[in-house]
Coordinates of C-alpha atoms in Angstrom, one line a residue:
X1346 CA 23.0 -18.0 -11.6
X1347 CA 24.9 -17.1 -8.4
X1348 CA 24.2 -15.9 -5.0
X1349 CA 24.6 -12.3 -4.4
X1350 CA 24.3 -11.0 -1.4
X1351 CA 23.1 -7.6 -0.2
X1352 CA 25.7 -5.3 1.7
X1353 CA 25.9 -5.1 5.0
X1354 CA 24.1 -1.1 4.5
X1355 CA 21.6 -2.5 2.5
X1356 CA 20.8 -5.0 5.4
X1357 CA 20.6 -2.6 8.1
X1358 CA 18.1 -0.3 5.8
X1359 CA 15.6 -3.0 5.9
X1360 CA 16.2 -3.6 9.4
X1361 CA 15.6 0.3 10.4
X1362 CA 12.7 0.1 7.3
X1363 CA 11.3 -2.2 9.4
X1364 CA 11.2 0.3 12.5
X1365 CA 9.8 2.8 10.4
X1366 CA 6.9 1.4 9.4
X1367 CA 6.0 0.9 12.9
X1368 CA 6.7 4.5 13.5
X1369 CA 3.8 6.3 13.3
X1370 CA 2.7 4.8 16.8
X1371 CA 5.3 7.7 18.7
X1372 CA 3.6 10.2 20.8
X1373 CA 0.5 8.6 20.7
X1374 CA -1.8 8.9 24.0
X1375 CA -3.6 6.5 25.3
X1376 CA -7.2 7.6 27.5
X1377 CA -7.5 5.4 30.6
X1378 CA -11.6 4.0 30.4
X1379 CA -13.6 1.8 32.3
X1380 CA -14.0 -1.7 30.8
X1381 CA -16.9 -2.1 27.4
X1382 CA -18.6 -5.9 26.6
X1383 CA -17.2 -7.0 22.7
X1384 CA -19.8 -6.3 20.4
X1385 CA -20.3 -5.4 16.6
X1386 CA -19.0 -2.0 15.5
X1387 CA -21.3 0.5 16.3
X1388 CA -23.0 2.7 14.4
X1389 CA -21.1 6.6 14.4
X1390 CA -22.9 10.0 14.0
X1391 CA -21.7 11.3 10.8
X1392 CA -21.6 15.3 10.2
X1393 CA -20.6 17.6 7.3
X1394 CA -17.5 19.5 8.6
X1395 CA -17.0 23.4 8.6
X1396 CA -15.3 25.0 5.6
X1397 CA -11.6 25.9 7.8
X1398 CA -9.1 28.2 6.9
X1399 CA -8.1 26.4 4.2
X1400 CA -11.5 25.7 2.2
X1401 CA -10.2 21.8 1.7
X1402 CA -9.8 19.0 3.7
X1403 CA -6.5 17.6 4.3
X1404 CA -5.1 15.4 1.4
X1405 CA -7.9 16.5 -0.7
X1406 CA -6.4 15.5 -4.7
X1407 CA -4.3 18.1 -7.4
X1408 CA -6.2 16.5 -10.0
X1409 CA -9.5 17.1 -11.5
X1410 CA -11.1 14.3 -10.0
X1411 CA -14.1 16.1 -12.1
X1412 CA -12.7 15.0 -15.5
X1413 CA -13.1 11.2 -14.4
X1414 CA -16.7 11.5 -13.3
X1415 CA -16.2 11.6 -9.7
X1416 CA -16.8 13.9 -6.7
X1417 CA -15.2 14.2 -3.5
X1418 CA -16.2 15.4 0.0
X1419 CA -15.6 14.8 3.2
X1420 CA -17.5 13.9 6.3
X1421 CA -16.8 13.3 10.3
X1422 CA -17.8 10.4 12.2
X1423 CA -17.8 10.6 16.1
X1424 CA -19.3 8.3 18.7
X1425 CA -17.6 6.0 21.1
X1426 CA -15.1 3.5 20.1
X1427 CA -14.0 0.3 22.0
X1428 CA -10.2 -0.8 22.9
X1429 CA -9.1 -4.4 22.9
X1430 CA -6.8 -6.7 24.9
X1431 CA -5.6 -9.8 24.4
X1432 CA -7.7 -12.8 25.6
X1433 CA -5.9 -16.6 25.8
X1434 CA -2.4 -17.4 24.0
X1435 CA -2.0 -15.5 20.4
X1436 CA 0.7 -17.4 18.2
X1437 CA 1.7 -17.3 14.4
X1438 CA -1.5 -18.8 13.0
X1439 CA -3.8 -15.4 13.5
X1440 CA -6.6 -16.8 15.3
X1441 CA -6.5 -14.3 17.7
X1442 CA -8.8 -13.8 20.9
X1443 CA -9.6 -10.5 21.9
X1444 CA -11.3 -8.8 25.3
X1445 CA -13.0 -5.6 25.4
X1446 CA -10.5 -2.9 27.4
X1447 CA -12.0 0.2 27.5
X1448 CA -14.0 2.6 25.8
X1449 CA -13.7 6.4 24.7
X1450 CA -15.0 9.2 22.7
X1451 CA -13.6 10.3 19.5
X1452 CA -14.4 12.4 16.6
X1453 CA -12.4 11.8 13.2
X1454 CA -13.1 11.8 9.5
X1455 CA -13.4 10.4 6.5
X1456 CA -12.5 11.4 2.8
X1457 CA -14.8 10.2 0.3
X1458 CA -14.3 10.0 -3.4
X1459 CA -16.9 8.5 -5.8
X1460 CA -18.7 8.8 -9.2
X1461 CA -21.1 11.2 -9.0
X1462 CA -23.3 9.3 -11.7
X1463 CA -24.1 6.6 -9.2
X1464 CA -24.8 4.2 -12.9
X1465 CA -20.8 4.6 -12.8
X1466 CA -20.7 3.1 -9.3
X1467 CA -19.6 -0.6 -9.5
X1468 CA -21.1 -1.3 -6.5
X1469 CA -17.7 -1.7 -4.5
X1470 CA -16.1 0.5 -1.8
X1471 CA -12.3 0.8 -1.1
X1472 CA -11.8 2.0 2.5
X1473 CA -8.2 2.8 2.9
X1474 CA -6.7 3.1 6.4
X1475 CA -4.8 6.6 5.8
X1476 CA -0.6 5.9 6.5
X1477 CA 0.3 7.5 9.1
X1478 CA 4.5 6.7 8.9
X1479 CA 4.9 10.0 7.7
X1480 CA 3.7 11.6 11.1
X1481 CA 0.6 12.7 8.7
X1482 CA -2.3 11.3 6.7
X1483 CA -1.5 9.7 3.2
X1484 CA -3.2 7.7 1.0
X1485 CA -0.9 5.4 -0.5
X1486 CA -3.1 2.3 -2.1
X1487 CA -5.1 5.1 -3.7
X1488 CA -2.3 6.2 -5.5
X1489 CA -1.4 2.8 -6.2
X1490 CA -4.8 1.8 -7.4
X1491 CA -6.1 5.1 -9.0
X1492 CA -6.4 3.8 -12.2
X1493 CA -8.2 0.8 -11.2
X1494 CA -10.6 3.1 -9.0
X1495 CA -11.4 5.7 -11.1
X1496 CA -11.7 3.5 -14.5
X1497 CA -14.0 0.7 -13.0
X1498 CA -16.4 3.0 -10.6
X1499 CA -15.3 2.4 -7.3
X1500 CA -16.0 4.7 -4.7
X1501 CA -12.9 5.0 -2.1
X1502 CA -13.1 6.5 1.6
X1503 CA -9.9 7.2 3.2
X1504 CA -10.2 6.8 7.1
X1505 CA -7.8 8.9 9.2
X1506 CA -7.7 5.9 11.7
X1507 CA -4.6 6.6 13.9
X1508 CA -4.0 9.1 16.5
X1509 CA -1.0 10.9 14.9
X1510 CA -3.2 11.8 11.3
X1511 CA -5.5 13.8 13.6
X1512 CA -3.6 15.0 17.1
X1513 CA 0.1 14.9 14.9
X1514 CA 2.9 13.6 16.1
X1515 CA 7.0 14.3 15.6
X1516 CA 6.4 16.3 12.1
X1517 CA 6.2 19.9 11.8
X1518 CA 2.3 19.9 11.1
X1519 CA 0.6 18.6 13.7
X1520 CA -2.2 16.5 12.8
X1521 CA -5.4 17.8 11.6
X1522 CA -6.1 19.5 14.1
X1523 CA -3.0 21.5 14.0
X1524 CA -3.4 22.1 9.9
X1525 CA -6.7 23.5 9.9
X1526 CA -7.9 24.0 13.6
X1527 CA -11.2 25.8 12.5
X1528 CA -12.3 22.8 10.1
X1529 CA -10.4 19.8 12.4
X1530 CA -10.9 21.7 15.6
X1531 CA -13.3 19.5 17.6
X1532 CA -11.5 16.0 16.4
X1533 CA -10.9 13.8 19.1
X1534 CA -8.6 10.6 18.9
X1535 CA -8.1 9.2 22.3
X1536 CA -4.9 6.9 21.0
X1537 CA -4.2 3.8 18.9
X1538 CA -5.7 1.1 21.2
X1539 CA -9.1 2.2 19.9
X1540 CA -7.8 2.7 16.2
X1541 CA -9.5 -0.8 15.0
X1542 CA -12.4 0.0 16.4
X1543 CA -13.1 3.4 14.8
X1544 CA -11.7 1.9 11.4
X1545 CA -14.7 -0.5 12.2
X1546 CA -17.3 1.8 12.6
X1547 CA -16.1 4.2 9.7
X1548 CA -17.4 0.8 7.6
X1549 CA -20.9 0.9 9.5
X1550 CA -21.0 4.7 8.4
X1551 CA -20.6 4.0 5.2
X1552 CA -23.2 0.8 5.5
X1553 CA -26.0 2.3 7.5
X1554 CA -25.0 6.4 7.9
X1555 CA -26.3 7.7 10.8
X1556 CA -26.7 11.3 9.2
X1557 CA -25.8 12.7 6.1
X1558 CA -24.9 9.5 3.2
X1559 CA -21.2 9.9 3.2
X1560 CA -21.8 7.8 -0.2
X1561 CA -24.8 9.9 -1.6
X1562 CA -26.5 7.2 -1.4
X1563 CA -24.8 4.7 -3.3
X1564 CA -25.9 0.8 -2.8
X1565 CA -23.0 -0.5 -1.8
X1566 CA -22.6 -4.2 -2.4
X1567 CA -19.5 -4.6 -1.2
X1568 CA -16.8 -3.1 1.7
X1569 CA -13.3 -3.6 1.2
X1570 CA -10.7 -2.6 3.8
X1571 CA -7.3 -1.4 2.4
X1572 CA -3.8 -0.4 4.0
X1573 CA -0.6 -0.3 2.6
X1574 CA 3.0 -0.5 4.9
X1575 CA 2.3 0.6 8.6
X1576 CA -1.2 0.6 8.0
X1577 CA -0.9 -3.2 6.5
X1578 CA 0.3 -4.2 9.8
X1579 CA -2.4 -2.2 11.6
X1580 CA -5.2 -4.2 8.9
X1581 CA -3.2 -7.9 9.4
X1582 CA -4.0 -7.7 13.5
X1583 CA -7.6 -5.9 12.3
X1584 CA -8.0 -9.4 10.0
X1585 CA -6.6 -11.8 13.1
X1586 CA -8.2 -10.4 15.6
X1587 CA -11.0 -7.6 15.0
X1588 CA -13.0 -8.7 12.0
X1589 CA -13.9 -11.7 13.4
X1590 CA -15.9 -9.5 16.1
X1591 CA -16.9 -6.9 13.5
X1592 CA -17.5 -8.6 10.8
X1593 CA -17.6 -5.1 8.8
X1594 CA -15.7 -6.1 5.8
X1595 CA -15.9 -8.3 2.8
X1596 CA -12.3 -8.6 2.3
X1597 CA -9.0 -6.9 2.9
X1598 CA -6.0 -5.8 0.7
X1599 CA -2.8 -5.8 2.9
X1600 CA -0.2 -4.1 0.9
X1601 CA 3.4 -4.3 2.4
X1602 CA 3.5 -5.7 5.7
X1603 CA 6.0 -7.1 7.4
X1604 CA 6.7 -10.6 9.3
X1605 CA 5.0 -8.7 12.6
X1606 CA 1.9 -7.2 12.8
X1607 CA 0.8 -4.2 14.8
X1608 CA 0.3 -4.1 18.9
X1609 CA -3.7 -4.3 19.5
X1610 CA -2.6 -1.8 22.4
X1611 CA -1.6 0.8 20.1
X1612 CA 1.6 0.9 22.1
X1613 CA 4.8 0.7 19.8
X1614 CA 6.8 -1.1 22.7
X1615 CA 4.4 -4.1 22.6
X1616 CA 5.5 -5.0 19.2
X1617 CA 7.7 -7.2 21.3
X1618 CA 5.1 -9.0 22.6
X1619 CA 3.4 -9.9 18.5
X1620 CA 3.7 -13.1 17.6
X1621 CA 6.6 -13.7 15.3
X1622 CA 5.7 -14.1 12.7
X1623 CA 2.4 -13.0 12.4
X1624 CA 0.4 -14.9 9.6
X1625 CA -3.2 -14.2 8.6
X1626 CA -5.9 -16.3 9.8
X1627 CA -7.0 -18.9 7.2
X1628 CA -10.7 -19.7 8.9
X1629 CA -12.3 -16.6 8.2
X1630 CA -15.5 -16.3 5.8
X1631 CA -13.8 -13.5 3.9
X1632 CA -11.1 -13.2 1.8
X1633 CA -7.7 -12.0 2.3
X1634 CA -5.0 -10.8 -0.3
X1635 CA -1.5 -10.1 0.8
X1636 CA 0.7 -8.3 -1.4
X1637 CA 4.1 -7.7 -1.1
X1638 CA 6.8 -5.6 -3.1
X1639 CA 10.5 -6.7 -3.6
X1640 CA 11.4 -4.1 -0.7
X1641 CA 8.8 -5.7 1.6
X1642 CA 9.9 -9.4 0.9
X1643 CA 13.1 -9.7 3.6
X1644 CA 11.7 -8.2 6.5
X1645 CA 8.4 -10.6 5.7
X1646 CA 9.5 -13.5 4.4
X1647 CA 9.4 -15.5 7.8
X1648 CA 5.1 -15.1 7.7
X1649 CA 5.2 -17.0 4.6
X1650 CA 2.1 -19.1 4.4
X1651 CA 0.4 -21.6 2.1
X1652 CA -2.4 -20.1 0.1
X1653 CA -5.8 -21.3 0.7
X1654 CA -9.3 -20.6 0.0
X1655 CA -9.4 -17.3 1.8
X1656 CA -6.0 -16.4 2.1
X1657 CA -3.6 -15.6 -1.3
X1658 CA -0.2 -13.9 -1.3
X1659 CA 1.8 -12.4 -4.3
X1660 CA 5.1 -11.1 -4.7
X1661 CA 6.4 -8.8 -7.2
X1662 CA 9.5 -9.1 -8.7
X1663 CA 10.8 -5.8 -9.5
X1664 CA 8.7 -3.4 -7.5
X1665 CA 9.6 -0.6 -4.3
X1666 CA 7.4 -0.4 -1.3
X1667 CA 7.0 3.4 -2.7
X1668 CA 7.8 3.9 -6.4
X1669 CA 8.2 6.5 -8.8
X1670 CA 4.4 5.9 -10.1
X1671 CA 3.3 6.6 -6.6
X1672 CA 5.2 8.9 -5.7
X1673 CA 4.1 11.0 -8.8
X1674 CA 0.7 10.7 -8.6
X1675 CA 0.8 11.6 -4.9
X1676 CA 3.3 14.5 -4.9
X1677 CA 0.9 17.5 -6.1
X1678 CA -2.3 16.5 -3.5
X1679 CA 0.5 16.1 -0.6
X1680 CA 2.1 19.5 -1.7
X1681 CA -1.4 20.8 -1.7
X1682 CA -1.9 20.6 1.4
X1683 CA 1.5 20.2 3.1
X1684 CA 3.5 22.0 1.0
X1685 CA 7.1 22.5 2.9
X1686 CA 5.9 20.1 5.7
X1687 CA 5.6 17.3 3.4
X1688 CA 7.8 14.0 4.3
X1689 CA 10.8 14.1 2.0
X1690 CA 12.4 10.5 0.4
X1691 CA 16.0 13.0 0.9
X1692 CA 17.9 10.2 -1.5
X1693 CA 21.4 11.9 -1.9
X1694 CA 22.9 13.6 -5.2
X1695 CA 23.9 11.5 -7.5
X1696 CA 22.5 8.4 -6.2
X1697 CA 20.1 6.4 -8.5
X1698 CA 16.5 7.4 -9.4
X1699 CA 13.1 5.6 -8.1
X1700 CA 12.0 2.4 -8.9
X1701 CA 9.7 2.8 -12.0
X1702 CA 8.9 -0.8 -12.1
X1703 CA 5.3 -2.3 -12.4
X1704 CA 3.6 -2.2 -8.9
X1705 CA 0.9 -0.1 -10.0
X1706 CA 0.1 -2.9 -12.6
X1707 CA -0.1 -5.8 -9.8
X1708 CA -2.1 -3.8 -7.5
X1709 CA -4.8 -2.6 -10.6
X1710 CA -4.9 -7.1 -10.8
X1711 CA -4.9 -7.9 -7.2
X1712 CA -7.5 -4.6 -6.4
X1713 CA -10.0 -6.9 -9.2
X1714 CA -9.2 -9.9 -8.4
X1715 CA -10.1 -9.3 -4.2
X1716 CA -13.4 -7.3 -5.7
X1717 CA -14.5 -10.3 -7.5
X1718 CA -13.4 -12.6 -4.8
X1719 CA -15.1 -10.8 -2.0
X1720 CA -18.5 -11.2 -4.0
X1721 CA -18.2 -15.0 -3.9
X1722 CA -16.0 -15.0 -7.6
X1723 CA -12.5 -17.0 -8.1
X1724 CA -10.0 -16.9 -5.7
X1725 CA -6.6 -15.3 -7.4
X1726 CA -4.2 -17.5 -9.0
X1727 CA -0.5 -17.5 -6.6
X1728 CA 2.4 -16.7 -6.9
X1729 CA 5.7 -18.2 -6.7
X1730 CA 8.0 -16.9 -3.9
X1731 CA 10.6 -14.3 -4.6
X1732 CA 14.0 -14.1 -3.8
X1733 CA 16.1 -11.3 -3.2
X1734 CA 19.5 -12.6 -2.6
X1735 CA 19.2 -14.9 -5.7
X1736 CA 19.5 -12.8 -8.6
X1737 CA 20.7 -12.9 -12.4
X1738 CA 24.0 -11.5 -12.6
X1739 CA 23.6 -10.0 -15.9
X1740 CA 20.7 -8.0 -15.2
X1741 CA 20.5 -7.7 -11.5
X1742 CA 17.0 -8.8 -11.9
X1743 CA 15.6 -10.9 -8.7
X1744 CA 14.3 -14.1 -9.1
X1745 CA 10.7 -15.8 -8.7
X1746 CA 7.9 -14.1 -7.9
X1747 CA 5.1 -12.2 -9.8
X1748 CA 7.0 -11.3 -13.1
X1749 CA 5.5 -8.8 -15.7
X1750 CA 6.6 -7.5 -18.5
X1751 CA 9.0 -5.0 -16.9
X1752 CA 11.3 -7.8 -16.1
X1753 CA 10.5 -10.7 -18.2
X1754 CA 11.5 -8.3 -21.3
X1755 CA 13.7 -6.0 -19.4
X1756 CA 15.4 -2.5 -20.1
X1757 CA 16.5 -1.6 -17.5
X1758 CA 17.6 -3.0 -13.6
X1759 CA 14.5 -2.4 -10.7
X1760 CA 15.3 -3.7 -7.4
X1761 CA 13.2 -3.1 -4.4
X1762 CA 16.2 -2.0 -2.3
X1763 CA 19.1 0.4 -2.5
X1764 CA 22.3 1.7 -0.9
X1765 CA 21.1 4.6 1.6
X1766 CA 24.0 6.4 2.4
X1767 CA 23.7 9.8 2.9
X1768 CA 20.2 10.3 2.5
X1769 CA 17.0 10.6 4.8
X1770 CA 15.2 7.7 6.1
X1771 CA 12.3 7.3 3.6
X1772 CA 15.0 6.9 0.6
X1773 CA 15.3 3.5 0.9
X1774 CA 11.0 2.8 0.4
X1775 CA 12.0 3.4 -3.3
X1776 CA 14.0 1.0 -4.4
X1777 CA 16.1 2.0 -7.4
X1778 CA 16.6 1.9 -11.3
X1779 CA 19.0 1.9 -13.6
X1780 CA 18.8 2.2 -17.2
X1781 CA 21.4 0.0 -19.2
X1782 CA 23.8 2.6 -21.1
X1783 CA 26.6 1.2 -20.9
X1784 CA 27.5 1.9 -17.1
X1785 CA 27.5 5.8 -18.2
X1786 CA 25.5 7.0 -14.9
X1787 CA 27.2 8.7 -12.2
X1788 CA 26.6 5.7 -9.8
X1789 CA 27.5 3.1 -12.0
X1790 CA 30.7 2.3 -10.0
X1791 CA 30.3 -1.4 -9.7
X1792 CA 29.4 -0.8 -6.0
X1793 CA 26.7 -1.1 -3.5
X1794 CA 25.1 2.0 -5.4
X1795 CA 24.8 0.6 -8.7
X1796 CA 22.1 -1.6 -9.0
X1797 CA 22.6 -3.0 -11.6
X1798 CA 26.1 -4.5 -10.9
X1799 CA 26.7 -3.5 -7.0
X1800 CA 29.7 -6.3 -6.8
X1801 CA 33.2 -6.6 -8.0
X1802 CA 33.9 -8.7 -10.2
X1803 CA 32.5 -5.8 -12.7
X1804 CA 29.5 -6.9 -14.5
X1805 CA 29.0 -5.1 -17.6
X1806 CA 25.1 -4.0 -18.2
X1807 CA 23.2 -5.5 -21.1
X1808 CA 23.2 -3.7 -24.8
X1809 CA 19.6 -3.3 -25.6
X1810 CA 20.4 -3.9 -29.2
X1811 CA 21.8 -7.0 -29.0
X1812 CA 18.8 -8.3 -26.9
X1813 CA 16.3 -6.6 -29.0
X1814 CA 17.8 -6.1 -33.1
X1815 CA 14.9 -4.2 -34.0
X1816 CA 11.7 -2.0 -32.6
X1817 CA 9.8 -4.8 -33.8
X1818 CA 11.3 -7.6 -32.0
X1819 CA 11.3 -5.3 -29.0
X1820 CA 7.6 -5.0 -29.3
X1821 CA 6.8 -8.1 -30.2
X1822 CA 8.0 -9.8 -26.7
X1823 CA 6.3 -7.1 -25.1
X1824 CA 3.0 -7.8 -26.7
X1825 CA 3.7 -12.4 -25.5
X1826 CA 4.8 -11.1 -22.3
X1827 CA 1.9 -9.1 -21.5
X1828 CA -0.5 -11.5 -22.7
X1829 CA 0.9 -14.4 -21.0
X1830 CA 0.7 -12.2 -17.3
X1831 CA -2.8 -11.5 -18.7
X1832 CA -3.4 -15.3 -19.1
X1833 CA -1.7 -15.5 -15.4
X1834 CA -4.2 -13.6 -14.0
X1835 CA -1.6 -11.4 -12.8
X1836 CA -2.1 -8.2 -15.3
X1837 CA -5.2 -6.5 -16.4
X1838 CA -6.4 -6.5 -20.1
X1839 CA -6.6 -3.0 -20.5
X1840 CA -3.4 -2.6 -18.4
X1841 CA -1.8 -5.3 -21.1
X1842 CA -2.8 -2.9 -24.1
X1843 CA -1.0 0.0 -22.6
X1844 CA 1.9 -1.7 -22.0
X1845 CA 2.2 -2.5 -25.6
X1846 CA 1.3 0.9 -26.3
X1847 CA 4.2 2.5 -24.7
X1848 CA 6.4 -0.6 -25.8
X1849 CA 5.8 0.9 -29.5
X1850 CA 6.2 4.5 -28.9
X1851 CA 9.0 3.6 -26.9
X1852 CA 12.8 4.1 -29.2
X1853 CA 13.9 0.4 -28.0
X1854 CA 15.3 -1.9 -30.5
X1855 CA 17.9 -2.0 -32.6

């Protein structure tokens, strides 16, 4: 094994990655309000919205949610929501003291998908904190996790928590409001210092609905919170600092975070004032499941902590903070409603494709795994740490971390990263692949844009059939290697079987 080290381009992508994430906090007003007392999340007035212009809310799905037995419908939630300050000295462990600051009036919404049998409800709720990086609302855990959801009976409600979803911010469509001002008209989002608590009381909605059920009266048994890159920093200060006021939620996914969390001012430039790093809390009643992707793991690495009873990272070897699973999935409900105006990766001709790896796969696991968890179940088994810098020369492959059958019977390179040159800022939230045929793709130049083999000396890639002499060799290691990540506790049974599944319609082997 030797040490390869990223390029300096590759480094300063992470860097500005980093920055982006935290992006979606631009333009965002603050409303000045006289001081409120801490208290439990209040209880919002939810409404049924009007039908707009467009006769669909915002981000509502492409597919035929109707062909998996579920519905989907939206609802608004107003009342007034409470800002926070910091009280005392916050440092790297999370157990953070907070003040009431202020109060306001707001008015947002929330997106609801669930089974319309309610014997198909499994009890549990996903609440996703909508990502806001790309100046408008996206939902990318559901994406992520849609399988999961829609397979098992969750019901999911994504929360247009953040100030730029509904007022907009440096993107051509501003906000909700701007999209569809005779359904998002009367929304009011008086800035991100009162984000938390309106994600709190969008769980009390869904608890006890003051109005119409946004669930149709589904029991619900148990309330997860869920939010994936800027929005997983938003839900790591939410878990420090906010739930332990709240006390809302039974347990929280954060998906791709980084080693800071967000400002409880809402106020990008006091991202300078977070602890660094920012670990989760490890004294809280509920649990907590940290997930990270091969992209994520440099620019979080430092908030590494020990896994405990409530608290459990993993680390996917492999995987992109945005992949080409997600980004499929998601593509035809964000041209739906965006159409032109939709955020753009912009990678540049001829560079390689999307990371196809298995993040979908981990998340379907860890989604489970924090469901049985939250209802007093097993805690999920670790993971070992990752490493990005040590990888195996011959395949490119990192090392350590959550390893499924993508990588430990590879056929092909997936890396979380890749060289950005040329293209738009979101490129590099992909990471990359590269199938091995015999270094016969346009960027397989033995530079930083191959990703297989990005150094000189030249690295030849593998032959397949010399790893593999026949289809049924191939399939056999894919059938061990998905039953020992099954085993693991890091892969899903059903998942397992259709990774074999492919793995024998697949022509690798000889």
């Amino acid at each position: 094994m030797r040490m390869l080290a990223r390029l300096s381009r590759r480094f300063a992508t992470a860097t500005a990655l980093g920055a982006l994430l935290c992006g979606a906090l631009f333009a965002d007003p603050l409303a000045t309000a006289a001081a409120a007392a801490p208290a439990a999340a209040a209880n919002p007035t939810v409404t049924v919205p009007p039908a707009g212009s467009h006769g669909f809310p915002f981000l509502a799905a492409a597919e035929d949610l109707g062909s998996f037995g579920y519905t989907e419908s939206e609802y608004f939630i107003s009342g007034t929501a409470t800002s926070y300050a910091k009280s005392g000295l916050w440092t790297s462990d999370g157990r953070w003291n907070v003040r009431a600051s202020g109060t306001a009036d707001y008015k947002s919404r929330l997106l609801v998908r669930r089974p319309a049998d309610p014997a198909k409800f499994n009890g549990t709720v996903v609440v996703e904190w909508l990502n806001v990086s790309g100046q408008l609302d996206l939902s990318p855990d559901y994406w992520f996790e849609r399988d999961e959801l829609l397979r098992e009976g969750y019901a999911w409600v994504g929360v247009s928590a953040q100030a730029v979803g509904v007022n907009g911010g440096l993107g051509a469509i501003k906000g909700l409001k701007g999209w569809d001002p005779a359904r998002y008209g009367s929304l009011v989002h008086p800035g991100d210092a009162f984000a938390y608590d309106i994600f709190s009381q969008a769980g009390q909605a869904l608890r006890t609905p003051n109005g119409p059920n946004p669930l149709g009266g589904l029991p619900v048994r148990t309330l997860l919170a869920d939010g994936e890159s800027q929005s997983a920093g938003f839900m790591t200060t939410y878990v420090n600092a906010v739930q332990p006021l709240a006390k809302v939620y039974d347990g929280f996914m954060v998906h791709s975070n980084s080693a800071i969390a967000s400002p409880i001012s809402g106020v990008l430039a006091d991202t300078l004032l977070m602890p660094n790093p920012s670990r989760i809390r490890t004294d809280l009643a509920v649990p907590t499941f940290v997930v990270l992707t091969e992209t994520d793991v440099p620019g979080a690495a430092t908030a590494r902590q020990p896994d405990t009873g409530s608290v459990v990272h993993w680390e996917l070897a492999g995987t992109a903070h945005g992949d080409q699973w997600a980004y499929d999935l998601g593509e035809a409900t964000v041209q739906k409603s965006a159409g032109s105006a939709a955020p753009s990766a912009d990678c540049a001709a001829g560079s390689a494709p999307f990371n196809d790896g298995p993040g979908h796969w981990a998340m379907n696991s860890a989604l489970r795994h924090l469901a049985t968890w939250a209802r007093g179940g097993a805690r999920p088994p670790s993971s070992q740490s990752l490493s990005t810098v040590l990888r195996d020369p011959a395949t490119g492959l990192a090392t350590g971390g959550v390893r499924l059958p993508d990588i430990t019977v590879p056929t092909r390179t997936l890396t979380g990263s890749r060289d950005t040159t040329g293209s738009g800022v979101f490129c590099g939230l992909y990471g990359a692949r590269d199938a091995w045929n015999g270094d016969a793709d346009v960027w397989d130049r033995h530079d930083d844009g191959d990703p297989s083999d990005p150094y000189f000396p030249a690295t030849a890639e593998p032959v397949l059939s010399w790893l593999y002499p026949t289809h049924a060799d191939y399939v056999s290691k894919v059938r061990a290697a998905a039953q020992t990540s099954v085993d693991a506790g890091y892969l899903l049974p059903e998942d397992a079987t259709a990774i074999v599944g492919a793995a024998q319609e697949s022509g690798i082997g000889g």
